[in-house]
Amino acid sequence: MTHRKREAARPLRNPFEYGRELGRDELVDRKDELRQVVRSLENMGKLFLIGPRRYGKTSLLAAAASVAADSGTTVLRYDAERYESLDLLAAALLSGATRFLASTTERAGALLARVAGALRPEIAYDIKDQSVRVSLGAAKDAAENALPVLVDVLDAIERMAEATERPVVVILDEFQHIIKQGGETAERQIRAAVQTHRHVGYVFAGSATRMLADMTSDPGRAFYKLGARLFLGLIPRDEFTVFLRGGFEQAGFTVDAAALVRILELAHDVPYSVQRLAHECWEGLRVDASEATAGDAPQLTVDHVERALVRMLQQEDAAYTQIWNSLKLQQKRALKAAVVEDGRALLSSDVSRRHRVPTGSMQKALAALDERGIVREESVAGAVRYVLEDPLLGRWLRWSQQLAAP
C-alpha cells in the first residue's frame, strides 16, 4: 500500500481521547458495570459507585444517564465538587428538577408551592436558553442551614416525582465532598430522608475510595446497607489491548504487541493515562507517516512508546514541577519512596532508613499527600499499598529526578 493510499484511509481524528466525558458508545469494556448502574436506575434503587479518579467513573455515569433518559427517566446528575457550598448544590438540584418536571413558569410556581414552599424558592425565566431557573430564599439565611436545605430539597424532589408521576434519578458525583462539609450529621440526615423515598432513585459516586468504602461497610455508620455498592476497578488488560490495537490499525499503522504492553505498563493500566499515552503515540506515528514517501505502514514499537512518553512528560513538566515545588521536604521524600518502592511497606524501618524519613514523619507525609489527592491508600492481598492517583506523575519523577528504573 502506498503512502498516498494510507493517507486517504486514515481518519483525521485521533481515536484516543482523554480529558472529557466519553459517550456510551466510546466506553472501553465496562459493559457489566454499565448494566449494573442502568439496572439500579431503572429499579429506582440506591447505589454507591466507588472508583479512583481517572478510572472513567464520570463517563460511566454519563453513559448510564443517557440510557436511562432514553427510557423516559428524568436524570439529575450533579458533581458536588463543582459547588463551593451545599446550599449552592441544593439550589442547582431544585432548579434542575423544576426545569425537567415543569415546562412553564406557571407550572413551576404551582409545583414548587405544593412541594417546596418552606424553602421560599424564587422563580425566574431565562430568556436566553428559554428555561425556568430557581433560587432558594432559605439558602440565604445562614451557612449553617446549608445541610438541612439540601435534605429539604431532596425531599422536595421526591414529592415532585410523586406529583408528576415521573421516574426521577439523582446522581451525585464526588459525593464525599458533601460528607466532608456536613460530617456524620450529613450521613444521618441524608439517610433519614432518602431511605423513605419511593419515587426517586439515587447514585452516590465518589473517588475517595477508602472513605466511601468505610462509610458504607461500617455497621456504626448511617449509610451501612443503605444501597448496593459497585467498586470500579481497572479495565481488563485483554479488553484494553484489543481497543488499543484497533485504534492504531484503523489508521493504517501496524502494531508490535510488546508496544501495547508497554503502554499499559507505563500507565499502570489507569484508563485516563492509557488514553493519554496512546494519544501521544498515535500523533507520533501520524508525523512519521506524513514524512514517509512510500513503503510499509509506520509501526508502533516499544521505542515509539518510550519516545512518546518523554514528549508527554516534557509537555507536562511545568504542571508537575508546580506540584513538586508545593510539597514539603518530607512529603517529597515520601512521594519518591512511593515511586521507588512501588508503594509497598512504606512505613517499615527499612524504607524509612533508605529514604531518610522517620516512620512517624512518613505516615504524616503520606496522609498529607492523600489529602491532596496525590496518592491514595489501597489494600492489596491484605497489605497496604500507596498508589499515585496519576501514575504519569511517577514517571515524571523517574525522568526528572533520575530515580531508579522500575
mmCIF file of C-alpha atoms in Angstrom:
data_model
loop_
_atom_site.group_PDB
_atom_site.id
_atom_site.type_symbol
_atom_site.label_atom_id
_atom_site.label_comp_id
_atom_site.label_asym_id
_atom_site.label_seq_id
_atom_site.Cartn_x
_atom_site.Cartn_y
_atom_site.Cartn_z
ATOM 1 C CA MET A 1 0.000 0.000 0.000
ATOM 2 C CA THR A 2 1.396 3.394 -0.931
ATOM 3 C CA HIS A 3 1.667 6.300 1.440
ATOM 4 C CA ARG A 4 -0.977 8.190 -0.586
ATOM 5 C CA LYS A 5 -3.479 5.365 -0.174
ATOM 6 C CA ARG A 6 -2.741 5.091 3.545
ATOM 7 C CA GLU A 7 -3.376 8.811 3.967
ATOM 8 C CA ALA A 8 -6.717 8.542 2.188
ATOM 9 C CA ALA A 9 -7.810 5.709 4.507
ATOM 10 C CA ARG A 10 -6.530 7.277 7.703
ATOM 11 C CA PRO A 11 -9.099 9.018 9.933
ATOM 12 C CA LEU A 12 -8.327 12.659 10.608
ATOM 13 C CA ARG A 13 -9.184 12.396 14.276
ATOM 14 C CA ASN A 14 -7.026 10.743 16.897
ATOM 15 C CA PRO A 15 -9.122 7.848 18.303
ATOM 16 C CA PHE A 16 -7.578 8.015 21.771
ATOM 17 C CA GLU A 17 -9.403 10.723 23.699
ATOM 18 C CA TYR A 18 -8.893 11.908 27.249
ATOM 19 C CA GLY A 19 -9.927 14.826 29.426
ATOM 20 C CA ARG A 20 -13.628 14.698 28.561
ATOM 21 C CA GLU A 21 -16.669 12.562 29.235
ATOM 22 C CA LEU A 22 -16.849 9.677 26.800
ATOM 23 C CA GLY A 23 -20.137 8.812 25.154
ATOM 24 C CA ARG A 24 -21.781 5.494 25.867
ATOM 25 C CA ASP A 25 -20.573 4.132 22.513
ATOM 26 C CA GLU A 26 -16.998 5.164 23.319
ATOM 27 C CA LEU A 27 -16.530 3.271 26.578
ATOM 28 C CA VAL A 28 -13.818 0.627 26.613
ATOM 29 C CA ASP A 29 -15.336 -2.543 28.092
ATOM 30 C CA ARG A 30 -17.394 -1.535 31.187
ATOM 31 C CA LYS A 31 -20.357 -3.492 29.799
ATOM 32 C CA ASP A 32 -21.060 -5.226 33.114
ATOM 33 C CA GLU A 33 -20.620 -2.050 35.150
ATOM 34 C CA LEU A 34 -22.872 -0.073 32.791
ATOM 35 C CA ARG A 35 -25.521 -2.770 33.014
ATOM 36 C CA GLN A 36 -25.429 -2.674 36.826
ATOM 37 C CA VAL A 37 -25.720 1.103 37.026
ATOM 38 C CA VAL A 38 -28.543 1.216 34.469
ATOM 39 C CA ARG A 39 -30.469 -1.515 36.286
ATOM 40 C CA SER A 40 -30.127 0.386 39.544
ATOM 41 C CA LEU A 41 -31.524 3.498 37.848
ATOM 42 C CA GLU A 42 -34.371 1.572 36.257
ATOM 43 C CA ASN A 43 -35.253 -0.001 39.594
ATOM 44 C CA MET A 44 -35.163 3.370 41.368
ATOM 45 C CA GLY A 45 -32.615 1.871 43.712
ATOM 46 C CA LYS A 46 -29.753 3.294 45.726
ATOM 47 C CA LEU A 47 -26.229 2.624 44.546
ATOM 48 C CA PHE A 48 -22.782 3.651 45.762
ATOM 49 C CA LEU A 49 -20.347 3.781 42.836
ATOM 50 C CA ILE A 50 -16.810 3.883 44.197
ATOM 51 C CA GLY A 51 -13.764 4.285 41.992
ATOM 52 C CA PRO A 52 -10.461 6.195 41.900
ATOM 53 C CA ARG A 53 -10.018 9.266 39.748
ATOM 54 C CA ARG A 54 -9.086 8.654 36.103
ATOM 55 C CA TYR A 55 -10.822 5.268 36.034
ATOM 56 C CA GLY A 56 -13.719 6.542 33.904
ATOM 57 C CA LYS A 57 -16.337 6.853 36.652
ATOM 58 C CA THR A 58 -17.829 10.072 35.282
ATOM 59 C CA SER A 59 -18.031 8.686 31.743
ATOM 60 C CA LEU A 60 -19.749 5.574 33.086
ATOM 61 C CA LEU A 61 -22.296 7.733 34.910
ATOM 62 C CA ALA A 62 -22.880 9.820 31.782
ATOM 63 C CA ALA A 63 -23.467 6.688 29.726
ATOM 64 C CA ALA A 64 -25.880 5.242 32.293
ATOM 65 C CA ALA A 65 -27.728 8.561 32.500
ATOM 66 C CA SER A 66 -28.077 8.602 28.715
ATOM 67 C CA VAL A 67 -29.532 5.098 28.655
ATOM 68 C CA ALA A 68 -31.951 5.905 31.475
ATOM 69 C CA ALA A 69 -33.042 9.164 29.834
ATOM 70 C CA ASP A 70 -33.839 7.275 26.621
ATOM 71 C CA SER A 71 -36.297 5.163 28.590
ATOM 72 C CA GLY A 72 -38.089 8.237 29.960
ATOM 73 C CA THR A 73 -36.354 8.668 33.308
ATOM 74 C CA THR A 74 -35.585 12.200 34.464
ATOM 75 C CA VAL A 75 -31.912 12.197 35.432
ATOM 76 C CA LEU A 76 -30.480 14.899 37.686
ATOM 77 C CA ARG A 77 -26.702 14.472 37.561
ATOM 78 C CA TYR A 78 -24.504 16.877 39.514
ATOM 79 C CA ASP A 79 -20.857 16.941 40.526
ATOM 80 C CA ALA A 80 -20.709 18.008 44.180
ATOM 81 C CA GLU A 81 -17.085 19.063 43.730
ATOM 82 C CA ARG A 82 -18.145 21.923 41.451
ATOM 83 C CA TYR A 83 -20.167 23.680 44.161
ATOM 84 C CA GLU A 84 -18.401 25.654 46.851
ATOM 85 C CA SER A 85 -21.199 25.104 49.368
ATOM 86 C CA LEU A 86 -24.072 22.716 49.979
ATOM 87 C CA ASP A 87 -26.705 25.416 49.570
ATOM 88 C CA LEU A 88 -25.492 26.116 46.017
ATOM 89 C CA LEU A 89 -25.671 22.412 45.229
ATOM 90 C CA ALA A 90 -29.175 22.299 46.715
ATOM 91 C CA ALA A 91 -30.279 25.246 44.576
ATOM 92 C CA ALA A 92 -28.868 23.594 41.447
ATOM 93 C CA LEU A 93 -30.690 20.339 42.219
ATOM 94 C CA LEU A 94 -34.035 22.042 42.766
ATOM 95 C CA SER A 95 -33.592 24.231 39.703
ATOM 96 C CA GLY A 96 -32.753 21.205 37.558
ATOM 97 C CA ALA A 97 -35.708 19.197 38.864
ATOM 98 C CA THR A 98 -38.055 22.099 38.208
ATOM 99 C CA ARG A 99 -36.789 22.609 34.649
ATOM 100 C CA PHE A 100 -37.285 18.935 33.796
ATOM 101 C CA LEU A 101 -40.610 18.423 35.562
ATOM 102 C CA ALA A 102 -42.339 21.752 34.904
ATOM 103 C CA SER A 103 -42.182 23.180 31.401
ATOM 104 C CA THR A 104 -43.524 26.686 32.135
ATOM 105 C CA THR A 105 -43.042 29.297 34.825
ATOM 106 C CA GLU A 106 -46.686 28.965 35.846
ATOM 107 C CA ARG A 107 -46.434 25.207 36.237
ATOM 108 C CA ALA A 108 -43.145 25.585 38.076
ATOM 109 C CA GLY A 109 -44.679 28.026 40.504
ATOM 110 C CA ALA A 110 -47.646 25.787 41.215
ATOM 111 C CA LEU A 111 -45.477 22.698 41.613
ATOM 112 C CA LEU A 112 -42.977 24.386 43.922
ATOM 113 C CA ALA A 113 -45.754 25.878 46.018
ATOM 114 C CA ARG A 114 -47.077 22.361 46.586
ATOM 115 C CA VAL A 115 -43.820 20.585 47.352
ATOM 116 C CA ALA A 116 -41.211 23.173 48.391
ATOM 117 C CA GLY A 117 -42.980 26.201 49.786
ATOM 118 C CA ALA A 118 -40.965 26.162 53.001
ATOM 119 C CA LEU A 119 -37.773 26.681 51.006
ATOM 120 C CA ARG A 120 -39.082 30.028 49.693
ATOM 121 C CA PRO A 121 -37.965 29.322 46.121
ATOM 122 C CA GLU A 122 -37.648 32.265 43.756
ATOM 123 C CA ILE A 123 -38.553 31.533 40.139
ATOM 124 C CA ALA A 124 -37.234 33.298 37.052
ATOM 125 C CA TYR A 125 -37.476 32.626 33.333
ATOM 126 C CA ASP A 126 -34.186 32.673 31.464
ATOM 127 C CA ILE A 127 -34.920 34.183 28.060
ATOM 128 C CA LYS A 128 -31.517 33.225 26.672
ATOM 129 C CA ASP A 129 -31.976 29.466 26.975
ATOM 130 C CA GLN A 130 -35.762 29.602 27.450
ATOM 131 C CA SER A 131 -35.809 27.692 30.705
ATOM 132 C CA VAL A 132 -37.067 28.069 34.247
ATOM 133 C CA ARG A 133 -34.467 28.875 36.894
ATOM 134 C CA VAL A 134 -34.947 28.524 40.639
ATOM 135 C CA SER A 135 -33.007 30.024 43.525
ATOM 136 C CA LEU A 136 -33.523 29.370 47.210
ATOM 137 C CA GLY A 137 -34.529 32.101 49.597
ATOM 138 C CA ALA A 138 -33.923 29.869 52.621
ATOM 139 C CA ALA A 139 -30.361 29.207 51.487
ATOM 140 C CA LYS A 140 -29.524 32.873 52.014
ATOM 141 C CA ASP A 141 -30.231 32.810 55.721
ATOM 142 C CA ALA A 142 -27.059 31.279 57.116
ATOM 143 C CA ALA A 143 -24.295 28.892 56.168
ATOM 144 C CA GLU A 144 -25.245 26.500 58.963
ATOM 145 C CA ASN A 145 -28.617 25.936 57.259
ATOM 146 C CA ALA A 146 -26.997 24.537 54.119
ATOM 147 C CA LEU A 147 -27.233 20.857 55.086
ATOM 148 C CA PRO A 148 -30.913 20.986 56.186
ATOM 149 C CA VAL A 149 -31.681 22.887 52.975
ATOM 150 C CA LEU A 150 -30.043 20.170 50.876
ATOM 151 C CA VAL A 151 -32.047 17.478 52.679
ATOM 152 C CA ASP A 152 -35.246 19.506 52.235
ATOM 153 C CA VAL A 153 -34.505 19.788 48.517
ATOM 154 C CA LEU A 154 -34.120 16.019 48.211
ATOM 155 C CA ASP A 155 -37.463 15.637 49.969
ATOM 156 C CA ALA A 156 -38.978 18.208 47.606
ATOM 157 C CA ILE A 157 -37.690 16.302 44.566
ATOM 158 C CA GLU A 158 -39.321 13.138 45.933
ATOM 159 C CA ARG A 159 -42.637 14.995 46.209
ATOM 160 C CA MET A 160 -42.174 16.432 42.694
ATOM 161 C CA ALA A 161 -41.612 12.960 41.261
ATOM 162 C CA GLU A 162 -44.727 11.679 43.020
ATOM 163 C CA ALA A 163 -46.846 14.655 41.917
ATOM 164 C CA THR A 164 -45.788 14.452 38.265
ATOM 165 C CA GLU A 165 -45.753 10.633 38.168
ATOM 166 C CA ARG A 166 -42.353 10.760 36.503
ATOM 167 C CA PRO A 167 -39.448 8.449 37.377
ATOM 168 C CA VAL A 168 -36.557 10.546 38.695
ATOM 169 C CA VAL A 169 -32.965 9.632 39.489
ATOM 170 C CA VAL A 170 -30.475 11.822 41.368
ATOM 171 C CA ILE A 171 -26.801 11.159 40.627
ATOM 172 C CA LEU A 172 -24.361 12.907 42.946
ATOM 173 C CA ASP A 173 -20.780 12.563 41.738
ATOM 174 C CA GLU A 174 -17.845 13.171 44.116
ATOM 175 C CA PHE A 175 -20.299 12.596 46.929
ATOM 176 C CA GLN A 176 -17.519 12.642 49.514
ATOM 177 C CA HIS A 177 -17.457 16.463 49.291
ATOM 178 C CA ILE A 178 -20.946 16.579 50.784
ATOM 179 C CA ILE A 179 -19.844 14.374 53.674
ATOM 180 C CA LYS A 180 -16.641 16.363 54.191
ATOM 181 C CA GLN A 181 -18.687 19.551 54.528
ATOM 182 C CA GLY A 182 -21.500 18.106 56.607
ATOM 183 C CA GLY A 183 -19.704 15.339 58.521
ATOM 184 C CA GLU A 184 -21.539 12.388 60.032
ATOM 185 C CA THR A 185 -24.529 14.675 60.538
ATOM 186 C CA ALA A 186 -24.857 14.765 56.758
ATOM 187 C CA GLU A 187 -24.749 10.979 56.620
ATOM 188 C CA ARG A 188 -27.520 10.655 59.189
ATOM 189 C CA GLN A 189 -29.770 13.355 57.743
ATOM 190 C CA ILE A 190 -29.404 12.253 54.140
ATOM 191 C CA ARG A 191 -30.055 8.619 55.038
ATOM 192 C CA ALA A 192 -33.119 9.572 57.098
ATOM 193 C CA ALA A 193 -34.517 11.324 54.050
ATOM 194 C CA VAL A 194 -33.638 9.085 51.118
ATOM 195 C CA GLN A 195 -34.499 5.785 52.829
ATOM 196 C CA THR A 196 -38.148 6.904 52.752
ATOM 197 C CA HIS A 197 -38.103 7.948 49.095
ATOM 198 C CA ARG A 198 -40.008 5.665 46.744
ATOM 199 C CA HIS A 199 -40.207 7.793 43.593
ATOM 200 C CA VAL A 200 -36.541 8.830 43.298
ATOM 201 C CA GLY A 201 -33.518 6.612 42.808
ATOM 202 C CA TYR A 202 -30.002 7.593 43.839
ATOM 203 C CA VAL A 203 -26.431 7.026 42.770
ATOM 204 C CA PHE A 204 -23.829 8.303 45.217
ATOM 205 C CA ALA A 205 -20.488 8.226 43.404
ATOM 206 C CA GLY A 206 -17.058 9.183 44.641
ATOM 207 C CA SER A 207 -13.315 8.880 44.180
ATOM 208 C CA ALA A 208 -12.360 8.883 47.881
ATOM 209 C CA THR A 209 -12.299 5.104 47.804
ATOM 210 C CA ARG A 210 -11.213 4.374 51.361
ATOM 211 C CA MET A 211 -13.558 6.962 52.858
ATOM 212 C CA LEU A 212 -16.590 5.741 50.908
ATOM 213 C CA ALA A 213 -15.765 2.090 51.487
ATOM 214 C CA ASP A 214 -15.522 2.696 55.247
ATOM 215 C CA MET A 215 -18.691 4.772 55.229
ATOM 216 C CA THR A 216 -20.734 2.023 53.568
ATOM 217 C CA SER A 217 -19.231 -1.031 55.289
ATOM 218 C CA ASP A 218 -19.126 0.087 58.940
ATOM 219 C CA PRO A 219 -22.289 -1.037 60.815
ATOM 220 C CA GLY A 220 -21.959 2.052 63.002
ATOM 221 C CA ARG A 221 -22.248 4.475 60.067
ATOM 222 C CA ALA A 222 -25.527 5.792 58.691
ATOM 223 C CA PHE A 223 -25.002 4.611 55.101
ATOM 224 C CA TYR A 224 -24.357 0.997 56.114
ATOM 225 C CA LYS A 225 -26.506 -1.211 53.863
ATOM 226 C CA LEU A 226 -28.446 1.772 52.524
ATOM 227 C CA GLY A 227 -27.835 0.548 48.983
ATOM 228 C CA ALA A 228 -25.757 -1.652 46.733
ATOM 229 C CA ARG A 229 -22.053 -0.977 46.177
ATOM 230 C CA LEU A 230 -20.144 -1.131 42.916
ATOM 231 C CA PHE A 231 -16.367 -0.785 43.025
ATOM 232 C CA LEU A 232 -14.899 0.390 39.739
ATOM 233 C CA GLY A 233 -11.635 -1.394 39.012
ATOM 234 C CA LEU A 234 -9.165 -1.361 36.156
ATOM 235 C CA ILE A 235 -10.252 -2.350 32.672
ATOM 236 C CA PRO A 236 -9.089 -5.921 31.920
ATOM 237 C CA ARG A 237 -5.826 -5.798 30.012
ATOM 238 C CA ASP A 238 -7.105 -8.082 27.239
ATOM 239 C CA GLU A 239 -10.008 -5.715 26.558
ATOM 240 C CA PHE A 240 -7.782 -2.660 26.581
ATOM 241 C CA THR A 241 -5.267 -4.330 24.256
ATOM 242 C CA VAL A 242 -7.969 -5.049 21.672
ATOM 243 C CA PHE A 243 -9.153 -1.443 21.878
ATOM 244 C CA LEU A 244 -5.646 -0.012 21.521
ATOM 245 C CA ARG A 245 -4.741 -2.252 18.613
ATOM 246 C CA GLY A 246 -7.938 -1.304 16.800
ATOM 247 C CA GLY A 247 -7.282 2.405 17.222
ATOM 248 C CA PHE A 248 -3.840 2.133 15.642
ATOM 249 C CA GLU A 249 -4.696 -0.339 12.913
ATOM 250 C CA GLN A 250 -7.756 1.607 11.753
ATOM 251 C CA ALA A 251 -5.353 4.438 10.969
ATOM 252 C CA GLY A 252 -3.249 2.146 8.796
ATOM 253 C CA PHE A 253 -0.479 1.630 11.356
ATOM 254 C CA THR A 254 0.944 -1.760 12.247
ATOM 255 C CA VAL A 255 1.466 -2.717 15.874
ATOM 256 C CA ASP A 256 4.121 -4.609 17.791
ATOM 257 C CA ALA A 257 2.279 -6.411 20.612
ATOM 258 C CA ALA A 258 5.108 -5.541 23.021
ATOM 259 C CA ALA A 259 4.413 -1.843 22.431
ATOM 260 C CA LEU A 260 0.820 -2.207 23.626
ATOM 261 C CA VAL A 261 2.025 -3.989 26.750
ATOM 262 C CA ARG A 262 4.481 -1.151 27.364
ATOM 263 C CA ILE A 263 1.733 1.488 27.090
ATOM 264 C CA LEU A 264 -0.305 -0.348 29.709
ATOM 265 C CA GLU A 265 2.710 -0.883 31.967
ATOM 266 C CA LEU A 266 3.814 2.765 31.873
ATOM 267 C CA ALA A 267 0.262 3.962 32.555
ATOM 268 C CA HIS A 268 -0.336 1.323 35.270
ATOM 269 C CA ASP A 269 -3.485 0.340 33.297
ATOM 270 C CA VAL A 270 -5.244 3.527 34.512
ATOM 271 C CA PRO A 271 -7.761 4.354 31.739
ATOM 272 C CA TYR A 272 -7.082 8.104 31.551
ATOM 273 C CA SER A 273 -3.314 7.627 31.474
ATOM 274 C CA VAL A 274 -3.527 4.816 28.923
ATOM 275 C CA GLN A 275 -5.579 7.019 26.611
ATOM 276 C CA ARG A 276 -3.205 9.954 27.164
ATOM 277 C CA LEU A 277 -0.109 7.942 26.278
ATOM 278 C CA ALA A 278 -1.781 6.154 23.354
ATOM 279 C CA HIS A 279 -2.883 9.563 22.032
ATOM 280 C CA GLU A 280 0.714 10.780 22.023
ATOM 281 C CA CYS A 281 1.914 7.568 20.348
ATOM 282 C CA TRP A 282 -0.731 7.936 17.625
ATOM 283 C CA GLU A 283 0.329 11.536 16.969
ATOM 284 C CA GLY A 284 3.960 10.463 16.672
ATOM 285 C CA LEU A 285 3.062 7.778 14.119
ATOM 286 C CA ARG A 286 0.964 10.278 12.170
ATOM 287 C CA VAL A 287 4.027 12.508 11.841
ATOM 288 C CA ASP A 288 6.108 9.513 10.726
ATOM 289 C CA ALA A 289 3.510 8.693 8.082
ATOM 290 C CA SER A 290 3.366 12.252 6.769
ATOM 291 C CA GLU A 291 7.132 12.281 6.293
ATOM 292 C CA ALA A 292 7.252 8.912 4.504
ATOM 293 C CA THR A 293 7.045 8.689 0.728
ATOM 294 C CA ALA A 294 6.284 5.028 0.185
ATOM 295 C CA GLY A 295 6.741 1.609 1.719
ATOM 296 C CA ASP A 296 5.287 -0.182 4.718
ATOM 297 C CA ALA A 297 2.897 1.462 7.134
ATOM 298 C CA PRO A 298 4.544 3.028 10.200
ATOM 299 C CA GLN A 299 4.746 0.542 13.056
ATOM 300 C CA LEU A 300 4.125 1.182 16.748
ATOM 301 C CA THR A 301 7.151 -0.181 18.600
ATOM 302 C CA VAL A 302 8.358 -0.053 22.188
ATOM 303 C CA ASP A 303 10.814 2.646 21.118
ATOM 304 C CA HIS A 304 7.923 4.749 19.771
ATOM 305 C CA VAL A 305 6.156 4.391 23.139
ATOM 306 C CA GLU A 306 9.243 5.431 25.124
ATOM 307 C CA ARG A 307 9.764 8.493 22.930
ATOM 308 C CA ALA A 308 6.084 9.404 23.192
ATOM 309 C CA LEU A 309 6.337 9.196 26.984
ATOM 310 C CA VAL A 310 9.274 11.621 27.045
ATOM 311 C CA ARG A 311 7.424 14.077 24.782
ATOM 312 C CA MET A 312 4.401 13.920 27.033
ATOM 313 C CA LEU A 313 6.436 14.412 30.202
ATOM 314 C CA GLN A 314 8.110 17.426 28.617
ATOM 315 C CA GLN A 315 4.664 18.852 27.866
ATOM 316 C CA GLU A 316 3.537 18.286 31.446
ATOM 317 C CA ASP A 317 6.809 19.356 33.040
ATOM 318 C CA ALA A 318 5.560 22.769 34.206
ATOM 319 C CA ALA A 319 2.415 21.331 35.822
ATOM 320 C CA TYR A 320 4.250 18.504 37.558
ATOM 321 C CA THR A 321 7.031 20.855 38.661
ATOM 322 C CA GLN A 322 4.425 23.090 40.294
ATOM 323 C CA ILE A 323 3.038 20.136 42.245
ATOM 324 C CA TRP A 324 6.539 19.050 43.259
ATOM 325 C CA ASN A 325 7.586 22.528 44.424
ATOM 326 C CA SER A 326 4.436 22.849 46.539
ATOM 327 C CA LEU A 327 5.438 19.865 48.684
ATOM 328 C CA LYS A 328 7.379 19.996 51.920
ATOM 329 C CA LEU A 329 10.700 18.151 52.183
ATOM 330 C CA GLN A 330 9.333 15.070 53.949
ATOM 331 C CA GLN A 331 6.410 14.921 51.527
ATOM 332 C CA LYS A 332 8.837 14.952 48.592
ATOM 333 C CA ARG A 333 10.812 12.119 50.135
ATOM 334 C CA ALA A 334 7.642 10.162 50.883
ATOM 335 C CA LEU A 335 6.452 10.618 47.310
ATOM 336 C CA LYS A 336 9.801 9.447 45.965
ATOM 337 C CA ALA A 337 9.610 6.437 48.277
ATOM 338 C CA ALA A 338 6.128 5.601 46.953
ATOM 339 C CA VAL A 339 7.507 5.614 43.411
ATOM 340 C CA VAL A 340 10.723 3.702 44.046
ATOM 341 C CA GLU A 341 9.170 1.130 46.400
ATOM 342 C CA ASP A 342 6.035 0.684 44.272
ATOM 343 C CA GLY A 343 4.031 1.932 47.242
ATOM 344 C CA ARG A 344 4.798 -1.114 49.401
ATOM 345 C CA ALA A 345 5.956 -1.319 53.027
ATOM 346 C CA LEU A 346 6.398 2.470 53.198
ATOM 347 C CA LEU A 347 6.027 2.505 56.969
ATOM 348 C CA SER A 348 8.712 -0.113 57.527
ATOM 349 C CA SER A 349 12.008 0.786 59.169
ATOM 350 C CA ASP A 350 13.970 -0.308 56.084
ATOM 351 C CA VAL A 351 12.091 2.049 53.780
ATOM 352 C CA SER A 352 12.277 4.871 56.313
ATOM 353 C CA ARG A 353 16.026 4.447 56.554
ATOM 354 C CA ARG A 354 16.577 4.241 52.786
ATOM 355 C CA HIS A 355 14.598 7.398 52.136
ATOM 356 C CA ARG A 356 15.680 9.325 55.251
ATOM 357 C CA VAL A 357 12.172 9.784 56.631
ATOM 358 C CA PRO A 358 11.343 8.695 60.205
ATOM 359 C CA THR A 359 8.367 6.346 60.316
ATOM 360 C CA GLY A 360 6.159 8.874 62.103
ATOM 361 C CA SER A 361 7.038 11.583 59.597
ATOM 362 C CA MET A 362 6.456 9.169 56.725
ATOM 363 C CA GLN A 363 2.958 8.447 57.999
ATOM 364 C CA LYS A 364 2.143 12.165 58.303
ATOM 365 C CA ALA A 365 3.613 12.914 54.887
ATOM 366 C CA LEU A 366 1.608 10.148 53.221
ATOM 367 C CA ALA A 367 -1.566 11.363 54.933
ATOM 368 C CA ALA A 368 -0.903 14.878 53.589
ATOM 369 C CA LEU A 369 -0.316 13.516 50.075
ATOM 370 C CA ASP A 370 -3.526 11.502 50.368
ATOM 371 C CA GLU A 371 -5.453 14.580 51.483
ATOM 372 C CA ARG A 372 -4.201 16.463 48.426
ATOM 373 C CA GLY A 373 -5.220 13.651 46.097
ATOM 374 C CA ILE A 374 -1.653 12.843 45.046
ATOM 375 C CA VAL A 375 -1.581 9.325 46.490
ATOM 376 C CA ARG A 376 -4.249 7.015 47.810
ATOM 377 C CA GLU A 377 -4.110 4.074 50.150
ATOM 378 C CA GLU A 378 -5.440 0.763 48.942
ATOM 379 C CA SER A 379 -5.351 -2.788 50.260
ATOM 380 C CA VAL A 380 -3.800 -5.484 48.088
ATOM 381 C CA ALA A 381 -3.854 -9.100 49.325
ATOM 382 C CA GLY A 382 -4.177 -7.905 52.909
ATOM 383 C CA ALA A 383 -1.274 -5.456 52.675
ATOM 384 C CA VAL A 384 -1.468 -1.670 52.460
ATOM 385 C CA ARG A 385 -0.053 -0.040 49.358
ATOM 386 C CA TYR A 386 0.162 3.644 48.413
ATOM 387 C CA VAL A 387 -0.664 4.304 44.771
ATOM 388 C CA LEU A 388 -0.186 7.544 42.862
ATOM 389 C CA GLU A 389 -3.503 8.929 41.622
ATOM 390 C CA ASP A 390 -1.703 9.999 38.455
ATOM 391 C CA PRO A 391 0.810 7.268 37.506
ATOM 392 C CA LEU A 392 2.395 9.578 34.943
ATOM 393 C CA LEU A 393 3.474 11.837 37.806
ATOM 394 C CA GLY A 394 5.550 8.877 38.990
ATOM 395 C CA ARG A 395 7.046 8.540 35.516
ATOM 396 C CA TRP A 396 7.867 12.249 35.568
ATOM 397 C CA LEU A 397 9.650 11.807 38.899
ATOM 398 C CA ARG A 398 11.738 8.979 37.467
ATOM 399 C CA TRP A 399 12.512 11.090 34.398
ATOM 400 C CA SER A 400 13.202 14.420 36.118
ATOM 401 C CA GLN A 401 14.737 13.151 39.368
ATOM 402 C CA GLN A 402 16.535 10.218 37.746
ATOM 403 C CA LEU A 403 15.127 7.715 40.182
ATOM 404 C CA ALA A 404 15.767 4.009 39.944
ATOM 405 C CA ALA A 405 14.142 2.337 36.945
ATOM 406 C CA PRO A 406 11.015 0.211 37.522
#
